[in-house]
Structures are given as C-alpha cells and as structure tokens.
Amino acid sequence: FFKRDRLRWSMLWLLLIPAGLLVFMALLQAQVADPWAFLTVQSAWGRGRMLPLLTPFVELWNVDFSFPHRNAGNMQIFMDALVAIGLLAIGVIMAVRRFPAVLWLLVLGWTLMPLSTGKVMTMGRYAAVMFPAFFLLSDLAQDRRVEAFMVFAFGFFLALYNLNFLNWYWAG
C-alpha cells in the first residue's frame, strides 16, 4: 500500500513549494514593508501569534463551562479545542505506530499551522479534509470497542453541531 522512494535529484522540484512562500514574502516586503503581512492581517479576526501546542489549552481555559444560551460561540470554542487536541493526538499516534512520515507530518503540520494563530476557530473544518488522519482511524476501528467509541464520539459531535445550527448559530 505504501512504498518508500529513495531521495532522487528529480525530487528537487518539490523545493519550489517553500520557494513560492519566500517569493510571496519578498513581494509583501516590497509592497507593504512587512513580509509577514499575511499573518499580521489575521488580527482582524482576533488571531495573533502563539505557540501552537498551547492554543487549544488556552482556549479551553477561557471557556465558560456553564455554556450560557446567549453565547453559542463558547460551545463552538469548546468543540474546536477538543478537535484540535484530538488531531494532535492522531498525529503523534501515527508517528509512534510508524506510519509513513509524510502522513503524520501532514496531520501535525495541518493542525499546528492554524493553531499558531492563537485560535481554534473552525478546526472541525480542517479535520474534515485531513485525509491522512483517517488512515489511523480506520486502523483503530479494527477493534469493535474502539469502533463503537468512535461512532459514539462522532455522533456526539454531530449532535452538538446540530444543536448549534438549530439555534441559528454558525456550526462550522
């Protein structure tokens, strides 16, 4: 299913991916005198810079666990923080179980990048398209008890998102 290729000179074209970011940052430096403008502008959405591993725990610390009806964003932050912690755990478990490095690095990279902004906003949407994480979930689902727990957990989150949606709140 997975095969490992040796590093070859023909793979050097992959360096164009980070090169594009560097060119974009140089362009931003020339135009607006801030190569990090793509991060700076995120403050308009209440995002900033933070150590990504701390973000979900800081967000959980600020949750009002009485879940007042008038503040549905509170429940959304709670759910997104749990999703972020779950994705970090999936990435680590994939590394420990010796999945191909590209898969668990994608999971951790895709999780840590948005968490570096200091918010857990819409982590559920990130998780929905993080296909390498599903490789681990399918491996774990071989055990019927784990499969039953996953069905319960996903059903629970679906119910919470539906409650938000039915009360006219953003459920994404």
PDB file of C-alpha atoms in Angstrom:
ATOM      1  CA  PHE A   1       0.000   0.000   0.000  1.00  0.00           C
ATOM      2  CA  PHE A   2       2.719   2.487   0.972  1.00  0.00           C
ATOM      3  CA  LYS A   3       6.072   2.447  -0.716  1.00  0.00           C
ATOM      4  CA  ARG A   4       9.127   4.440   0.191  1.00  0.00           C
ATOM      5  CA  ASP A   5      11.175   6.063  -2.538  1.00  0.00           C
ATOM      6  CA  ARG A   6      14.809   6.905  -2.177  1.00  0.00           C
ATOM      7  CA  LEU A   7      15.669  10.579  -2.417  1.00  0.00           C
ATOM      8  CA  ARG A   8      16.490  11.389  -6.037  1.00  0.00           C
ATOM      9  CA  TRP A   9      17.641  14.519  -7.833  1.00  0.00           C
ATOM     10  CA  SER A  10      14.352  14.564  -9.745  1.00  0.00           C
ATOM     11  CA  MET A  11      12.564  15.269  -6.451  1.00  0.00           C
ATOM     12  CA  LEU A  12      14.266  18.651  -6.017  1.00  0.00           C
ATOM     13  CA  TRP A  13      11.369  20.344  -7.796  1.00  0.00           C
ATOM     14  CA  LEU A  14       9.462  19.916  -4.508  1.00  0.00           C
ATOM     15  CA  LEU A  15      11.600  22.743  -3.130  1.00  0.00           C
ATOM     16  CA  LEU A  16       9.504  25.058  -5.302  1.00  0.00           C
ATOM     17  CA  ILE A  17       6.722  24.757  -2.714  1.00  0.00           C
ATOM     18  CA  PRO A  18       8.524  26.675   0.067  1.00  0.00           C
ATOM     19  CA  ALA A  19      10.187  28.842  -2.602  1.00  0.00           C
ATOM     20  CA  GLY A  20       6.746  30.159  -3.532  1.00  0.00           C
ATOM     21  CA  LEU A  21       6.180  31.290   0.046  1.00  0.00           C
ATOM     22  CA  LEU A  22       9.562  33.020   0.106  1.00  0.00           C
ATOM     23  CA  VAL A  23       8.803  34.835  -3.168  1.00  0.00           C
ATOM     24  CA  PHE A  24       5.417  35.905  -1.804  1.00  0.00           C
ATOM     25  CA  MET A  25       7.070  37.189   1.388  1.00  0.00           C
ATOM     26  CA  ALA A  26       9.593  39.160  -0.707  1.00  0.00           C
ATOM     27  CA  LEU A  27       6.717  40.657  -2.683  1.00  0.00           C
ATOM     28  CA  LEU A  28       4.960  41.664   0.540  1.00  0.00           C
ATOM     29  CA  GLN A  29       8.194  43.235   1.804  1.00  0.00           C
ATOM     30  CA  ALA A  30       8.452  45.282  -1.373  1.00  0.00           C
ATOM     31  CA  GLN A  31       4.796  46.349  -1.398  1.00  0.00           C
ATOM     32  CA  VAL A  32       3.840  46.839   2.254  1.00  0.00           C
ATOM     33  CA  ALA A  33       7.213  46.652   4.068  1.00  0.00           C
ATOM     34  CA  ASP A  34       6.072  43.627   6.089  1.00  0.00           C
ATOM     35  CA  PRO A  35       6.968  40.147   4.825  1.00  0.00           C
ATOM     36  CA  TRP A  36       4.655  38.645   7.454  1.00  0.00           C
ATOM     37  CA  ALA A  37       1.625  40.733   6.358  1.00  0.00           C
ATOM     38  CA  PHE A  38      -0.353  37.568   5.588  1.00  0.00           C
ATOM     39  CA  LEU A  39      -0.118  36.756   9.317  1.00  0.00           C
ATOM     40  CA  THR A  40      -0.456  40.332  10.570  1.00  0.00           C
ATOM     41  CA  VAL A  41      -3.786  40.806   8.787  1.00  0.00           C
ATOM     42  CA  GLN A  42      -5.217  37.876  10.751  1.00  0.00           C
ATOM     43  CA  SER A  43      -5.611  40.221  13.739  1.00  0.00           C
ATOM     44  CA  ALA A  44      -8.788  41.474  12.049  1.00  0.00           C
ATOM     45  CA  TRP A  45     -10.307  38.092  13.018  1.00  0.00           C
ATOM     46  CA  GLY A  46      -8.923  38.136  16.534  1.00  0.00           C
ATOM     47  CA  ARG A  47      -5.999  35.934  15.609  1.00  0.00           C
ATOM     48  CA  GLY A  48      -2.424  36.551  16.626  1.00  0.00           C
ATOM     49  CA  ARG A  49       0.711  34.527  17.171  1.00  0.00           C
ATOM     50  CA  MET A  50       1.020  31.818  19.793  1.00  0.00           C
ATOM     51  CA  LEU A  51       2.881  28.605  20.442  1.00  0.00           C
ATOM     52  CA  PRO A  52       0.588  26.137  18.640  1.00  0.00           C
ATOM     53  CA  LEU A  53       0.692  23.443  21.306  1.00  0.00           C
ATOM     54  CA  LEU A  54      -0.663  25.885  23.906  1.00  0.00           C
ATOM     55  CA  THR A  55      -3.549  27.234  21.833  1.00  0.00           C
ATOM     56  CA  PRO A  56      -6.200  24.546  22.490  1.00  0.00           C
ATOM     57  CA  PHE A  57      -5.456  24.562  26.233  1.00  0.00           C
ATOM     58  CA  VAL A  58      -5.587  28.372  26.469  1.00  0.00           C
ATOM     59  CA  GLU A  59      -8.885  28.327  24.579  1.00  0.00           C
ATOM     60  CA  LEU A  60     -10.271  25.637  26.909  1.00  0.00           C
ATOM     61  CA  TRP A  61      -9.148  27.689  29.926  1.00  0.00           C
ATOM     62  CA  ASN A  62     -11.288  30.611  28.669  1.00  0.00           C
ATOM     63  CA  VAL A  63     -14.440  28.529  28.078  1.00  0.00           C
ATOM     64  CA  ASP A  64     -17.396  29.274  30.348  1.00  0.00           C
ATOM     65  CA  PHE A  65     -18.433  25.719  31.193  1.00  0.00           C
ATOM     66  CA  SER A  66     -21.935  26.806  32.198  1.00  0.00           C
ATOM     67  CA  PHE A  67     -22.488  27.179  28.432  1.00  0.00           C
ATOM     68  CA  PRO A  68     -24.834  30.187  28.558  1.00  0.00           C
ATOM     69  CA  HIS A  69     -27.524  30.148  25.875  1.00  0.00           C
ATOM     70  CA  ARG A  70     -26.657  33.608  24.554  1.00  0.00           C
ATOM     71  CA  ASN A  71     -23.027  32.682  23.899  1.00  0.00           C
ATOM     72  CA  ALA A  72     -23.012  29.746  21.493  1.00  0.00           C
ATOM     73  CA  GLY A  73     -19.509  30.709  20.414  1.00  0.00           C
ATOM     74  CA  ASN A  74     -18.458  29.355  23.791  1.00  0.00           C
ATOM     75  CA  MET A  75     -19.592  25.833  22.886  1.00  0.00           C
ATOM     76  CA  GLN A  76     -18.014  26.175  19.449  1.00  0.00           C
ATOM     77  CA  ILE A  77     -14.644  27.041  21.010  1.00  0.00           C
ATOM     78  CA  PHE A  78     -15.006  24.048  23.333  1.00  0.00           C
ATOM     79  CA  MET A  79     -15.698  21.662  20.441  1.00  0.00           C
ATOM     80  CA  ASP A  80     -12.943  23.097  18.240  1.00  0.00           C
ATOM     81  CA  ALA A  81     -10.412  22.835  21.085  1.00  0.00           C
ATOM     82  CA  LEU A  82     -11.309  19.173  21.569  1.00  0.00           C
ATOM     83  CA  VAL A  83     -10.955  18.553  17.824  1.00  0.00           C
ATOM     84  CA  ALA A  84      -7.533  20.253  17.849  1.00  0.00           C
ATOM     85  CA  ILE A  85      -6.324  18.129  20.765  1.00  0.00           C
ATOM     86  CA  GLY A  86      -7.659  15.028  19.004  1.00  0.00           C
ATOM     87  CA  LEU A  87      -5.825  15.890  15.778  1.00  0.00           C
ATOM     88  CA  LEU A  88      -2.567  16.452  17.649  1.00  0.00           C
ATOM     89  CA  ALA A  89      -3.029  13.080  19.341  1.00  0.00           C
ATOM     90  CA  ILE A  90      -3.731  11.406  15.985  1.00  0.00           C
ATOM     91  CA  GLY A  91      -0.511  12.848  14.546  1.00  0.00           C
ATOM     92  CA  VAL A  92       1.556  11.625  17.486  1.00  0.00           C
ATOM     93  CA  ILE A  93      -0.053   8.163  17.455  1.00  0.00           C
ATOM     94  CA  MET A  94       0.633   7.881  13.719  1.00  0.00           C
ATOM     95  CA  ALA A  95       4.303   8.663  14.354  1.00  0.00           C
ATOM     96  CA  VAL A  96       4.517   6.132  17.192  1.00  0.00           C
ATOM     97  CA  ARG A  97       2.847   3.444  15.070  1.00  0.00           C
ATOM     98  CA  ARG A  98       5.428   4.077  12.339  1.00  0.00           C
ATOM     99  CA  PHE A  99       3.074   5.335   9.646  1.00  0.00           C
ATOM    100  CA  PRO A 100       4.950   6.881   6.710  1.00  0.00           C
ATOM    101  CA  ALA A 101       6.446  10.178   7.861  1.00  0.00           C
ATOM    102  CA  VAL A 102       4.698  12.157   5.160  1.00  0.00           C
ATOM    103  CA  LEU A 103       1.277  11.184   6.559  1.00  0.00           C
ATOM    104  CA  TRP A 104       1.810  12.079  10.209  1.00  0.00           C
ATOM    105  CA  LEU A 105       3.804  15.186   9.259  1.00  0.00           C
ATOM    106  CA  LEU A 106       0.851  16.329   7.152  1.00  0.00           C
ATOM    107  CA  VAL A 107      -1.530  15.798  10.069  1.00  0.00           C
ATOM    108  CA  LEU A 108       0.695  17.652  12.508  1.00  0.00           C
ATOM    109  CA  GLY A 109       1.519  20.412  10.017  1.00  0.00           C
ATOM    110  CA  TRP A 110      -2.097  20.971   9.050  1.00  0.00           C
ATOM    111  CA  THR A 111      -3.033  21.094  12.717  1.00  0.00           C
ATOM    112  CA  LEU A 112      -0.187  23.239  14.033  1.00  0.00           C
ATOM    113  CA  MET A 113      -0.420  25.878  11.292  1.00  0.00           C
ATOM    114  CA  PRO A 114      -3.887  27.206  12.205  1.00  0.00           C
ATOM    115  CA  LEU A 115      -3.172  26.743  15.924  1.00  0.00           C
ATOM    116  CA  SER A 116      -0.179  29.064  15.608  1.00  0.00           C
ATOM    117  CA  THR A 117      -2.670  31.935  15.242  1.00  0.00           C
ATOM    118  CA  GLY A 118      -3.824  31.570  18.852  1.00  0.00           C
ATOM    119  CA  LYS A 119      -7.378  30.489  17.969  1.00  0.00           C
ATOM    120  CA  VAL A 120      -9.070  27.152  17.403  1.00  0.00           C
ATOM    121  CA  MET A 121     -11.705  28.616  15.085  1.00  0.00           C
ATOM    122  CA  THR A 122     -13.114  26.119  12.560  1.00  0.00           C
ATOM    123  CA  MET A 123     -10.789  23.251  13.483  1.00  0.00           C
ATOM    124  CA  GLY A 124     -13.667  20.921  12.610  1.00  0.00           C
ATOM    125  CA  ARG A 125     -13.455  22.036   9.001  1.00  0.00           C
ATOM    126  CA  TYR A 126      -9.708  21.446   8.953  1.00  0.00           C
ATOM    127  CA  ALA A 127     -10.266  17.971  10.399  1.00  0.00           C
ATOM    128  CA  ALA A 128     -12.872  17.071   7.792  1.00  0.00           C
ATOM    129  CA  VAL A 129     -10.339  17.305   4.942  1.00  0.00           C
ATOM    130  CA  MET A 130      -7.313  15.928   6.791  1.00  0.00           C
ATOM    131  CA  PHE A 131      -7.338  12.638   4.919  1.00  0.00           C
ATOM    132  CA  PRO A 132      -4.168  11.102   6.442  1.00  0.00           C
ATOM    133  CA  ALA A 133      -5.862  11.105   9.864  1.00  0.00           C
ATOM    134  CA  PHE A 134      -8.493   8.744   8.517  1.00  0.00           C
ATOM    135  CA  PHE A 135      -5.819   6.106   7.838  1.00  0.00           C
ATOM    136  CA  LEU A 136      -5.207   5.864  11.579  1.00  0.00           C
ATOM    137  CA  LEU A 137      -8.913   5.919  12.389  1.00  0.00           C
ATOM    138  CA  SER A 138      -9.505   3.009  10.015  1.00  0.00           C
ATOM    139  CA  ASP A 139      -6.645   1.110  11.649  1.00  0.00           C
ATOM    140  CA  LEU A 140      -8.073   1.727  15.112  1.00  0.00           C
ATOM    141  CA  ALA A 141     -11.586   0.747  14.043  1.00  0.00           C
ATOM    142  CA  GLN A 142     -10.456  -2.856  13.593  1.00  0.00           C
ATOM    143  CA  ASP A 143     -11.220  -3.286  17.312  1.00  0.00           C
ATOM    144  CA  ARG A 144     -15.015  -3.325  17.776  1.00  0.00           C
ATOM    145  CA  ARG A 145     -14.867  -1.459  21.101  1.00  0.00           C
ATOM    146  CA  VAL A 146     -12.819   1.349  19.578  1.00  0.00           C
ATOM    147  CA  GLU A 147     -15.160   1.434  16.603  1.00  0.00           C
ATOM    148  CA  ALA A 148     -18.149   1.756  18.948  1.00  0.00           C
ATOM    149  CA  PHE A 149     -16.427   4.588  20.839  1.00  0.00           C
ATOM    150  CA  MET A 150     -15.682   6.408  17.562  1.00  0.00           C
ATOM    151  CA  VAL A 151     -19.297   6.079  16.445  1.00  0.00           C
ATOM    152  CA  PHE A 152     -20.399   7.495  19.797  1.00  0.00           C
ATOM    153  CA  ALA A 153     -17.847  10.345  19.704  1.00  0.00           C
ATOM    154  CA  PHE A 154     -18.664  11.362  16.133  1.00  0.00           C
ATOM    155  CA  GLY A 155     -22.395  11.098  16.871  1.00  0.00           C
ATOM    156  CA  PHE A 156     -21.949  13.253  19.969  1.00  0.00           C
ATOM    157  CA  PHE A 157     -20.126  15.947  18.000  1.00  0.00           C
ATOM    158  CA  LEU A 158     -22.743  15.765  15.242  1.00  0.00           C
ATOM    159  CA  ALA A 159     -25.477  16.319  17.839  1.00  0.00           C
ATOM    160  CA  LEU A 160     -23.631  19.326  19.296  1.00  0.00           C
ATOM    161  CA  TYR A 161     -23.116  20.876  15.863  1.00  0.00           C
ATOM    162  CA  ASN A 162     -26.791  20.277  15.024  1.00  0.00           C
ATOM    163  CA  LEU A 163     -27.840  21.968  18.276  1.00  0.00           C
ATOM    164  CA  ASN A 164     -25.773  24.992  17.336  1.00  0.00           C
ATOM    165  CA  PHE A 165     -27.230  25.053  13.840  1.00  0.00           C
ATOM    166  CA  LEU A 166     -30.820  24.668  15.066  1.00  0.00           C
ATOM    167  CA  ASN A 167     -30.308  27.651  17.374  1.00  0.00           C
ATOM    168  CA  TRP A 168     -29.219  29.818  14.431  1.00  0.00           C
ATOM    169  CA  TYR A 169     -25.518  29.738  15.204  1.00  0.00           C
ATOM    170  CA  TRP A 170     -22.671  29.051  12.841  1.00  0.00           C
ATOM    171  CA  ALA A 171     -21.958  25.340  13.008  1.00  0.00           C
ATOM    172  CA  GLY A 172     -18.681  25.181  11.104  1.00  0.00           C
TER     173      GLY A 172
END
